[in-house]
């Protein structure tokens, strides 16, 4: 059922897309619904260009004949549409369940607006039930993990910090880095945690998205809900 809600939220986001827009294209199953809806609109004559946030999204968009560009060619975007793992108070997000958080954050930061599409289960009162993904450099992994533990502990947070695996190997991001997933359980002060993680050299980027989402579109049994920042 949640996939049906993801699809509804994704299709509702299409109404915010206008001809000539430069779009950031998110990653994950909800974002893929949006890319498919966008592909149908492009087939119907809509003219846009997209910057994909992952190899997977680029492949999907190419298969649908959506014109693609890069942030080198097109450094400023009008709108990014992406999913999230959690949406908390103040439209602060946890992202990175699909391992694309670094490119997703770069693309969102280059966009004038970011619409987050999700099924209702992602909208939470307190972030942290979903383990917080962090993209880290392999070099110095033990020291980086210790530094994350100390930063979290200074805010009263603790929990397992695991290297993400895939098929018996460490998962590699599109940029060749590792992902650490931190099971803190609750993150009542995401801005404070983000500020501390930003200062750890081995953390390339973390999955807390702050002041990036400008609107969320949530779909659930009671229909669609749109909330603006
Ligand atoms: C990928 C992400 C995704 O947006 C997030 O994991 C949500 O995925 P899905 O739409 O499949 O539930 O952050 O890095």
Coordinates of N, CA and C and ligand atoms in Angstrom, one line a residue:
X1 N 0.8 -1.2 0.0 CA 0.0 0.0 0.0 C 0.9 1.3 0.0
X2 N 2.0 1.2 0.7 CA 2.8 2.4 0.8 C 3.3 2.8 -0.5
X3 N 3.6 1.8 -1.4 CA 4.0 2.2 -2.8 C 3.0 3.0 -3.5
X4 N 1.7 2.6 -3.3 CA 0.6 3.3 -4.0 C 0.6 4.8 -3.5
X5 N 0.9 5.0 -2.2 CA 0.9 6.4 -1.6 C 2.1 7.1 -2.2
X6 N 3.3 6.4 -2.3 CA 4.5 7.1 -2.9 C 4.2 7.6 -4.3
X7 N 3.4 6.7 -5.0 CA 3.1 7.1 -6.4 C 2.2 8.3 -6.5
X8 N 1.2 8.3 -5.5 CA 0.2 9.4 -5.5 C 1.0 10.7 -5.2
X9 N 1.9 10.7 -4.2 CA 2.6 11.9 -3.9 C 3.5 12.3 -5.1
X10 N 4.1 11.4 -5.7 CA 5.0 11.7 -6.8 C 4.2 12.3 -8.0
X11 N 3.1 11.8 -8.3 CA 2.3 12.3 -9.4 C 1.7 13.7 -9.0
X12 N 1.4 13.9 -7.8 CA 1.0 15.3 -7.4 C 2.0 16.3 -7.6
X13 N 3.3 15.9 -7.5 CA 4.4 16.9 -7.6 C 4.5 17.4 -9.1
X14 N 4.0 16.6 -10.0 CA 4.1 17.0 -11.4 C 3.4 18.4 -11.7
X15 N 2.4 18.7 -10.9 CA 1.7 20.0 -11.2 C 2.6 21.2 -10.9
X16 N 3.7 21.0 -10.2 CA 4.6 22.1 -9.9 C 5.7 22.2 -10.9
X17 N 5.7 21.3 -11.9 CA 6.7 21.4 -13.0 C 6.2 22.2 -14.2
X18 N 7.0 23.2 -14.6 CA 6.5 24.0 -15.8 C 7.6 23.9 -16.9
X19 N 7.1 24.1 -18.1 CA 8.0 24.1 -19.2 C 9.2 25.0 -19.1
X20 N 10.4 24.5 -19.5 CA 11.6 25.3 -19.4 C 12.3 25.1 -18.1
X21 N 11.7 24.4 -17.1 CA 12.4 24.2 -15.8 C 13.7 23.4 -15.9
X22 N 14.6 23.7 -15.0 CA 15.8 22.9 -14.8 C 15.5 22.2 -13.4
X23 N 15.5 20.8 -13.5 CA 15.0 20.0 -12.4 C 16.1 19.1 -11.8
X24 N 16.1 19.0 -10.5 CA 16.9 18.0 -9.8 C 16.1 16.8 -9.7
X25 N 16.6 15.6 -10.0 CA 15.8 14.4 -10.0 C 16.4 13.5 -8.9
X26 N 15.5 13.2 -7.9 CA 16.0 12.5 -6.7 C 16.2 11.0 -7.0
X27 N 16.5 10.3 -5.9 CA 16.8 8.9 -6.0 C 15.9 8.1 -5.0
X28 N 15.6 6.9 -5.3 CA 14.7 6.0 -4.5 C 13.4 5.7 -5.2
X29 N 12.6 4.8 -4.5 CA 11.4 4.3 -5.2 C 10.4 5.4 -5.3
X30 N 10.3 6.4 -4.4 CA 9.3 7.5 -4.6 C 9.8 8.4 -5.7
X31 N 11.0 8.8 -5.7 CA 11.6 9.6 -6.7 C 11.4 9.0 -8.1
X32 N 11.6 7.6 -8.1 CA 11.4 6.9 -9.4 C 10.0 7.1 -10.0
X33 N 9.0 7.0 -9.1 CA 7.6 7.3 -9.5 C 7.5 8.7 -10.2
X34 N 8.2 9.7 -9.5 CA 8.2 11.0 -10.1 C 8.9 11.0 -11.5
X35 N 10.0 10.4 -11.6 CA 10.7 10.4 -12.9 C 9.9 9.7 -14.0
X36 N 9.1 8.7 -13.6 CA 8.3 8.0 -14.6 C 7.1 9.0 -15.0
X37 N 6.6 9.7 -14.0 CA 5.5 10.6 -14.4 C 6.1 11.8 -15.2
X38 N 7.3 12.2 -14.9 CA 7.9 13.2 -15.7 C 8.2 12.7 -17.1
X39 N 8.6 11.5 -17.2 CA 8.8 10.9 -18.6 C 7.6 10.9 -19.4
X40 N 6.4 10.6 -18.8 CA 5.2 10.7 -19.5 C 4.8 12.1 -20.0
X41 N 5.1 13.1 -19.1 CA 4.9 14.5 -19.4 C 5.8 14.9 -20.6
X42 N 7.1 14.5 -20.5 CA 8.0 14.8 -21.6 C 7.5 14.2 -22.9
X43 N 7.1 13.0 -22.8 CA 6.6 12.3 -24.1 C 5.4 13.1 -24.6
X44 N 4.7 13.8 -23.7 CA 3.5 14.6 -24.2 C 3.9 16.0 -24.6
X45 N 5.2 16.3 -24.6 CA 5.6 17.6 -25.1 C 6.2 18.5 -24.1
X46 N 6.2 18.2 -22.8 CA 6.8 19.1 -21.8 C 8.3 19.2 -22.1
X47 N 8.9 20.4 -22.0 CA 10.3 20.6 -22.2 C 11.0 21.0 -20.9
X48 N 11.8 20.1 -20.4 CA 12.6 20.4 -19.2 C 14.0 19.7 -19.3
X49 N 14.9 20.1 -18.4 CA 16.1 19.3 -18.4 C 16.3 18.9 -16.9
X50 N 16.9 17.8 -16.7 CA 17.1 17.2 -15.4 C 18.5 16.9 -15.0
X51 N 18.8 17.1 -13.7 CA 20.1 16.7 -13.2 C 19.8 15.5 -12.3
X52 N 20.3 14.3 -12.6 CA 20.0 13.1 -11.8 C 20.9 13.1 -10.6
X53 N 20.4 12.5 -9.5 CA 21.2 12.5 -8.2 C 21.9 11.1 -8.0
X54 N 21.8 10.3 -9.0 CA 22.5 8.9 -8.9 C 22.5 8.3 -10.3
X55 N 23.4 7.3 -10.4 CA 23.5 6.6 -11.7 C 22.2 5.9 -12.0
X56 N 21.5 5.4 -10.9 CA 20.2 4.7 -11.1 C 19.2 5.6 -11.7
X57 N 19.1 6.8 -11.1 CA 18.1 7.8 -11.6 C 18.5 8.2 -13.1
X58 N 19.8 8.4 -13.3 CA 20.2 8.8 -14.7 C 19.7 7.7 -15.7
X59 N 19.9 6.5 -15.3 CA 19.6 5.4 -16.3 C 18.0 5.4 -16.5
X60 N 17.3 5.5 -15.4 CA 15.8 5.6 -15.5 C 15.4 6.7 -16.4
X61 N 15.9 7.9 -16.2 CA 15.6 9.1 -16.9 C 15.9 9.0 -18.4
X62 N 17.1 8.4 -18.6 CA 17.5 8.2 -20.0 C 16.6 7.3 -20.8
X63 N 16.2 6.2 -20.0 CA 15.2 5.2 -20.7 C 13.9 5.9 -21.0
X64 N 13.6 7.0 -20.4 CA 12.3 7.7 -20.6 C 12.5 8.9 -21.5
X65 N 13.7 9.0 -22.1 CA 14.0 10.2 -23.0 C 13.9 11.5 -22.3
X66 N 14.1 11.6 -21.0 CA 14.2 12.9 -20.3 C 15.5 13.5 -20.6
X67 N 15.6 14.7 -21.1 CA 16.9 15.4 -21.4 C 17.6 15.6 -20.1
X68 N 18.9 15.2 -20.0 CA 19.7 15.4 -18.8 C 20.8 16.4 -19.0
X69 N 21.2 17.0 -17.9 CA 22.3 17.9 -17.9 C 23.1 17.6 -16.7
X70 N 24.1 18.5 -16.4 CA 24.9 18.3 -15.2 C 25.0 19.7 -14.5
X71 N 25.4 19.7 -13.2 CA 25.6 20.9 -12.5 C 26.8 21.7 -13.0
X72 N 27.6 21.1 -13.8 CA 28.7 21.9 -14.5 C 28.1 22.7 -15.6
X73 N 27.2 22.1 -16.4 CA 26.6 22.8 -17.5 C 25.5 23.8 -17.0
X74 N 24.8 23.3 -15.9 CA 23.6 24.0 -15.4 C 23.7 24.1 -13.9
X75 N 24.5 25.1 -13.4 CA 24.8 25.1 -12.0 C 23.6 25.5 -11.1
X76 N 22.6 26.1 -11.7 CA 21.4 26.6 -10.9 C 20.2 25.9 -11.4
X77 N 19.5 25.3 -10.5 CA 18.2 24.6 -10.8 C 17.0 25.3 -10.2
X78 N 15.9 25.0 -10.9 CA 14.6 25.7 -10.4 C 14.0 24.9 -9.3
X79 N 14.0 23.6 -9.4 CA 13.2 22.7 -8.5 C 13.9 21.3 -8.5
X80 N 14.0 20.8 -7.2 CA 14.4 19.4 -7.1 C 13.2 18.7 -6.5
X81 N 12.9 17.5 -7.0 CA 11.8 16.6 -6.4 C 12.5 15.3 -5.9
X82 N 12.4 15.0 -4.7 CA 13.1 13.9 -4.1 C 12.3 13.2 -3.0
X83 N 12.6 12.0 -2.6 CA 12.0 11.3 -1.5 C 12.7 11.6 -0.2
X84 N 12.4 10.9 0.8 CA 13.1 11.0 2.1 C 12.8 9.8 2.9
X85 N 13.7 9.6 3.9 CA 13.5 8.4 4.8 C 12.7 8.9 6.0
X86 N 12.9 10.1 6.4 CA 12.0 10.7 7.5 C 11.9 12.2 7.2
X87 N 10.7 12.7 7.6 CA 10.5 14.1 7.5 C 10.0 14.5 8.9
X88 N 10.8 15.4 9.6 CA 10.5 15.8 10.9 C 10.1 17.2 11.0
X89 N 9.9 17.7 12.3 CA 9.5 19.1 12.5 C 10.4 20.1 11.7
X90 N 9.8 21.2 11.2 CA 10.6 22.2 10.4 C 11.1 21.7 9.1
X91 N 10.4 20.6 8.6 CA 10.8 20.0 7.3 C 12.3 19.6 7.3
X92 N 12.8 19.2 8.4 CA 14.2 18.6 8.5 C 14.0 17.2 8.1
X93 N 14.9 16.7 7.2 CA 14.8 15.4 6.6 C 16.0 14.5 7.1
X94 N 15.7 13.2 7.1 CA 16.8 12.2 7.1 C 16.7 11.6 5.7
X95 N 17.8 11.6 5.0 CA 17.9 11.0 3.7 C 19.2 10.1 3.6
X96 N 19.2 9.3 2.6 CA 20.4 8.4 2.3 C 20.1 7.0 2.4
X97 N 18.8 6.6 2.6 CA 18.5 5.2 2.7 C 18.9 4.5 1.4
X98 N 18.9 5.2 0.3 CA 19.3 4.7 -1.0 C 20.8 4.9 -1.3
X99 N 21.5 5.5 -0.3 CA 22.9 5.7 -0.5 C 23.3 6.9 -1.4
X100 N 22.4 7.8 -1.7 CA 22.7 8.8 -2.7 C 22.7 10.2 -2.0
X101 N 22.8 10.3 -0.7 CA 22.6 11.5 0.0 C 23.6 12.6 -0.4
X102 N 24.8 12.3 -0.8 CA 25.8 13.3 -1.1 C 25.3 14.1 -2.4
X103 N 25.1 13.3 -3.4 CA 24.6 14.0 -4.7 C 23.3 14.6 -4.5
X104 N 22.4 14.0 -3.7 CA 21.1 14.6 -3.4 C 21.2 15.9 -2.7
X105 N 22.1 16.0 -1.8 CA 22.3 17.3 -1.1 C 22.9 18.3 -2.0
X106 N 23.9 18.0 -2.8 CA 24.5 18.9 -3.7 C 23.4 19.5 -4.6
X107 N 22.6 18.6 -5.2 CA 21.6 19.0 -6.1 C 20.5 19.8 -5.5
X108 N 20.1 19.4 -4.3 CA 19.1 20.2 -3.6 C 19.6 21.6 -3.2
X109 N 20.9 21.7 -2.8 CA 21.4 23.0 -2.5 C 21.6 23.9 -3.7
X110 N 21.6 23.3 -4.9 CA 21.7 24.1 -6.1 C 20.4 24.5 -6.7
X111 N 19.3 24.1 -5.9 CA 17.9 24.3 -6.4 C 17.2 25.4 -5.7
X112 N 16.5 26.2 -6.4 CA 15.7 27.3 -5.7 C 14.7 26.7 -4.8
X113 N 14.1 25.5 -5.1 CA 13.1 24.9 -4.3 C 13.3 23.4 -4.3
X114 N 12.9 22.8 -3.2 CA 12.9 21.3 -3.1 C 11.6 20.8 -2.6
X115 N 10.9 20.0 -3.4 CA 9.7 19.4 -3.0 C 10.0 17.9 -2.6
X116 N 9.6 17.5 -1.4 CA 9.8 16.2 -0.9 C 8.5 15.4 -1.0
X117 N 8.6 14.3 -1.6 CA 7.4 13.4 -1.8 C 7.6 12.2 -1.0
X118 N 6.5 11.8 -0.3 CA 6.6 10.6 0.6 C 5.2 10.0 0.9
X119 N 5.2 8.8 1.3 CA 4.0 8.2 2.0 C 4.0 8.7 3.4
X120 N 2.8 8.6 4.0 CA 2.6 9.2 5.3 C 3.5 8.7 6.4
X121 N 4.0 7.4 6.3 CA 4.8 6.8 7.3 C 6.1 7.5 7.5
X122 N 6.5 8.3 6.5 CA 7.8 9.0 6.6 C 7.7 10.3 7.5
X123 N 6.5 10.8 7.7 CA 6.3 12.0 8.4 C 6.3 11.7 9.9
X124 N 7.3 12.2 10.7 CA 7.4 11.8 12.1 C 7.5 13.0 13.0
X125 N 7.3 12.7 14.3 CA 7.3 13.8 15.3 C 8.8 14.1 15.7
X126 N 9.6 13.0 15.7 CA 11.0 13.1 16.1 C 11.8 12.2 15.1
X127 N 12.9 12.8 14.6 CA 13.7 12.0 13.7 C 14.5 11.0 14.5
X128 N 15.0 9.9 13.8 CA 15.9 9.0 14.4 C 15.5 7.6 14.4
X129 N 14.3 7.2 14.2 CA 13.9 5.8 14.2 C 14.6 5.2 13.0
X130 N 14.7 5.9 11.9 CA 15.4 5.4 10.7 C 16.9 5.7 11.0
X131 N 17.8 4.7 10.9 CA 19.2 5.0 11.1 C 19.8 6.1 10.2
X132 N 20.5 7.0 10.9 CA 21.0 8.2 10.1 C 22.2 7.8 9.2
X133 N 22.1 7.9 7.9 CA 23.2 7.5 7.0 C 24.2 8.7 6.9
X134 N 25.4 8.3 6.9 CA 26.5 9.3 6.7 C 27.5 8.7 5.7
X135 N 27.8 9.5 4.7 CA 28.8 9.1 3.7 C 30.2 9.4 4.2
X136 N 31.0 8.4 4.3 CA 32.4 8.6 4.9 C 33.5 8.1 4.0
X137 N 34.6 8.7 4.1 CA 35.8 8.3 3.4 C 36.3 7.0 4.1
X138 N 36.8 6.0 3.3 CA 37.3 4.8 3.8 C 38.5 5.0 4.7
X139 N 39.4 5.9 4.3 CA 40.6 6.1 5.0 C 40.2 6.6 6.4
X140 N 40.8 6.0 7.4 CA 40.6 6.5 8.8 C 39.2 6.2 9.4
X141 N 38.6 5.1 8.8 CA 37.2 4.8 9.2 C 37.0 4.7 10.7
X142 N 38.0 4.0 11.4 CA 37.8 3.8 12.8 C 37.8 5.1 13.6
X143 N 38.7 6.0 13.2 CA 38.8 7.3 13.8 C 37.6 8.2 13.5
X144 N 37.1 8.1 12.3 CA 35.9 8.8 12.0 C 34.7 8.3 12.8
X145 N 34.6 7.0 12.9 CA 33.5 6.4 13.7 C 33.5 6.9 15.2
X146 N 34.8 6.9 15.7 CA 34.9 7.3 17.1 C 34.5 8.8 17.2
X147 N 34.9 9.6 16.2 CA 34.5 11.0 16.3 C 33.0 11.2 16.2
X148 N 32.4 10.4 15.4 CA 30.9 10.5 15.3 C 30.3 10.1 16.7
X149 N 30.8 9.0 17.3 CA 30.3 8.6 18.6 C 30.5 9.7 19.7
X150 N 31.6 10.3 19.6 CA 31.8 11.4 20.6 C 30.9 12.6 20.4
X151 N 30.7 12.9 19.1 CA 29.8 14.0 18.8 C 28.4 13.7 19.2
X152 N 28.0 12.5 19.0 CA 26.6 12.1 19.3 C 26.5 12.0 20.8
X153 N 27.5 11.5 21.5 CA 27.4 11.4 23.0 C 27.3 12.8 23.6
X154 N 27.9 13.8 23.0 CA 27.9 15.1 23.6 C 26.4 15.7 23.6
X155 N 25.6 15.1 22.8 CA 24.2 15.5 22.7 C 23.3 14.4 23.4
X156 N 23.9 13.5 24.1 CA 23.2 12.4 24.8 C 22.7 11.3 23.9
X157 N 23.3 11.2 22.7 CA 22.8 10.2 21.8 C 23.8 9.0 21.8
X158 N 23.3 7.8 21.6 CA 24.2 6.6 21.5 C 23.5 5.6 20.7
X159 N 24.2 4.7 20.1 CA 23.6 3.6 19.3 C 24.6 3.0 18.4
X160 N 24.3 1.9 17.8 CA 25.2 1.2 16.9 C 25.5 2.1 15.6
X161 N 26.7 2.1 15.2 CA 27.1 2.8 14.0 C 27.7 1.8 13.1
X162 N 27.0 1.3 12.1 CA 27.4 0.2 11.2 C 27.7 0.6 9.8
X163 N 28.8 -0.1 9.3 CA 29.1 0.1 7.9 C 28.0 -0.6 7.1
X164 N 27.4 0.1 6.1 CA 26.4 -0.5 5.3 C 27.0 -1.6 4.4
X165 N 26.3 -2.7 4.3 CA 26.8 -3.7 3.4 C 25.8 -4.0 2.2
X166 N 26.3 -4.6 1.2 CA 25.5 -5.1 0.1 C 26.1 -6.3 -0.5
X167 N 25.4 -7.3 -0.6 CA 25.9 -8.6 -1.2 C 27.1 -9.1 -0.6
X168 N 27.2 -8.9 0.8 CA 28.4 -9.4 1.5 C 29.6 -8.5 1.4
X169 N 29.5 -7.4 0.8 CA 30.6 -6.4 0.7 C 30.1 -5.1 1.3
X170 N 31.1 -4.2 1.6 CA 30.7 -2.9 2.0 C 30.0 -2.2 0.8
X171 N 28.9 -1.5 1.1 CA 28.2 -0.8 0.0 C 29.1 0.4 -0.4
X172 N 29.1 0.6 -1.7 CA 29.9 1.8 -2.2 C 28.9 2.8 -2.8
X173 N 29.1 4.1 -2.5 CA 28.2 5.1 -3.1 C 28.7 5.3 -4.5
X174 N 27.9 6.1 -5.3 CA 28.3 6.5 -6.7 C 29.6 7.2 -6.7
X175 N 30.0 7.8 -5.6 CA 31.3 8.5 -5.5 C 32.4 7.6 -4.9
X176 N 32.1 6.3 -4.7 CA 33.1 5.4 -4.2 C 33.4 5.4 -2.7
X177 N 32.5 6.1 -2.0 CA 32.7 6.1 -0.5 C 31.9 5.0 0.2
X178 N 32.0 5.0 1.6 CA 31.2 4.1 2.4 C 30.1 4.8 3.0
X179 N 29.1 4.1 3.5 CA 28.0 4.6 4.3 C 28.0 4.0 5.7
X180 N 28.0 4.9 6.7 CA 27.8 4.5 8.1 C 26.3 4.8 8.4
X181 N 25.6 3.8 9.0 CA 24.2 4.0 9.5 C 24.2 4.0 11.0
X182 N 23.8 5.2 11.5 CA 23.8 5.3 13.0 C 22.4 5.2 13.6
X183 N 22.3 4.2 14.4 CA 21.0 3.9 15.0 C 20.8 4.6 16.4
X184 N 20.6 5.9 16.3 CA 20.4 6.7 17.6 C 19.0 6.6 18.2
X185 N 18.1 6.1 17.4 CA 16.7 6.0 17.9 C 15.9 7.3 17.9
X186 N 16.4 8.3 18.5 CA 15.8 9.6 18.5 C 16.8 10.7 18.3
X187 N 16.5 11.7 17.4 CA 17.4 12.8 17.2 C 16.6 14.1 17.5
X188 N 16.5 14.5 18.8 CA 15.6 15.6 19.0 C 16.2 17.0 18.6
X189 N 17.6 17.0 18.5 CA 18.2 18.2 18.1 C 19.0 18.0 16.8
X190 N 18.3 17.9 15.7 CA 19.1 17.6 14.4 C 20.0 18.6 14.0
X191 N 19.7 19.9 14.3 CA 20.6 21.0 13.8 C 21.9 21.0 14.6
X192 N 21.8 20.7 15.9 CA 23.0 20.6 16.7 C 23.9 19.4 16.2
X193 N 23.2 18.3 16.0 CA 24.0 17.1 15.5 C 24.6 17.4 14.1
X194 N 23.9 18.0 13.3 CA 24.4 18.3 11.9 C 25.6 19.2 12.0
X195 N 25.6 20.2 12.9 CA 26.7 21.1 13.1 C 27.9 20.4 13.6
X196 N 27.8 19.4 14.4 CA 28.9 18.6 14.9 C 29.5 17.7 13.9
X197 N 28.6 17.0 13.1 CA 29.0 16.1 12.1 C 29.7 16.9 10.9
X198 N 29.3 18.1 10.7 CA 29.9 18.9 9.6 C 31.4 19.1 9.9
X199 N 31.8 19.0 11.2 CA 33.2 19.4 11.6 C 34.1 18.1 11.6
X200 N 33.5 17.0 11.3 CA 34.4 15.7 11.3 C 35.0 15.5 9.9
X201 N 36.3 15.5 9.8 CA 36.9 15.5 8.5 C 36.5 14.3 7.6
X202 N 36.4 13.1 8.2 CA 36.1 11.9 7.4 C 34.7 11.8 7.0
X203 N 33.8 12.6 7.5 CA 32.4 12.6 7.1 C 32.3 13.5 5.9
X204 N 32.1 12.9 4.7 CA 31.9 13.6 3.5 C 30.6 14.4 3.6
X205 N 29.6 13.8 4.0 CA 28.2 14.4 4.1 C 27.4 13.5 5.0
X206 N 26.4 14.1 5.7 CA 25.5 13.3 6.5 C 24.1 13.5 5.9
X207 N 23.2 12.6 6.4 CA 21.8 12.6 5.8 C 20.8 13.5 6.4
X208 N 21.3 14.4 7.3 CA 20.3 15.4 7.8 C 20.3 16.6 6.8
X209 N 19.1 16.8 6.3 CA 18.9 17.9 5.3 C 18.1 19.0 6.0
X210 N 18.8 20.1 6.2 CA 18.2 21.2 7.0 C 18.1 22.5 6.2
X211 N 16.9 23.1 6.2 CA 16.7 24.3 5.4 C 16.8 24.0 3.9
X212 N 16.5 22.9 3.5 CA 16.6 22.5 2.0 C 15.2 22.3 1.5
X213 N 14.4 21.5 2.2 CA 13.0 21.2 1.7 C 12.1 22.5 1.9
X214 N 11.5 22.9 0.8 CA 10.6 24.0 0.8 C 9.1 23.6 0.9
X215 N 8.9 22.4 0.5 CA 7.5 21.9 0.6 C 7.5 20.3 0.6
X216 N 6.5 19.8 1.3 CA 6.4 18.3 1.3 C 5.0 17.9 0.8
X217 N 5.0 16.8 0.1 CA 3.7 16.3 -0.4 C 3.6 14.9 0.2
X218 N 2.7 14.7 1.1 CA 2.5 13.4 1.8 C 1.2 12.8 1.3
X219 N 1.3 11.5 1.0 CA 0.1 10.8 0.6 C -0.2 9.7 1.6
X220 N -1.5 9.5 2.0 CA -1.9 8.5 2.9 C -3.4 8.1 2.8
X221 N -3.9 7.4 3.7 CA -5.3 6.9 3.6 C -6.3 8.1 3.5
X222 N -5.9 9.2 4.1 CA -6.8 10.4 4.1 C -6.6 11.3 2.9
X223 N -5.7 10.9 2.0 CA -5.5 11.7 0.8 C -4.2 12.4 0.8
X224 N -4.1 13.5 0.1 CA -2.8 14.2 0.0 C -2.7 15.4 1.0
X225 N -1.5 15.6 1.5 CA -1.3 16.7 2.4 C -0.1 17.5 1.9
X226 N -0.2 18.8 1.7 CA 0.9 19.6 1.2 C 1.3 20.6 2.3
X227 N 2.6 20.6 2.8 CA 3.0 21.5 3.8 C 4.2 22.3 3.3
X228 N 4.1 23.6 3.4 CA 5.2 24.4 3.0 C 6.1 24.9 4.2
X229 N 7.3 25.2 3.9 CA 8.2 25.7 5.0 C 7.9 27.1 5.3
Ligands
LIG1 C1 18.1 7.9 -1.3 C2 17.1 8.6 -0.4 C3 15.7 8.3 -0.7 O1 15.0 9.5 -1.0 C4 15.1 7.7 0.5 O2 15.9 6.6 0.9 C5 13.6 7.3 0.3 O3 13.6 6.2 -0.5 P1 12.2 5.5 -1.0 O4 11.5 6.6 -1.8 O5 12.6 4.3 -1.8 O6 11.4 5.2 0.3 O7 17.4 9.4 0.4 O8 19.4 8.2 -0.9

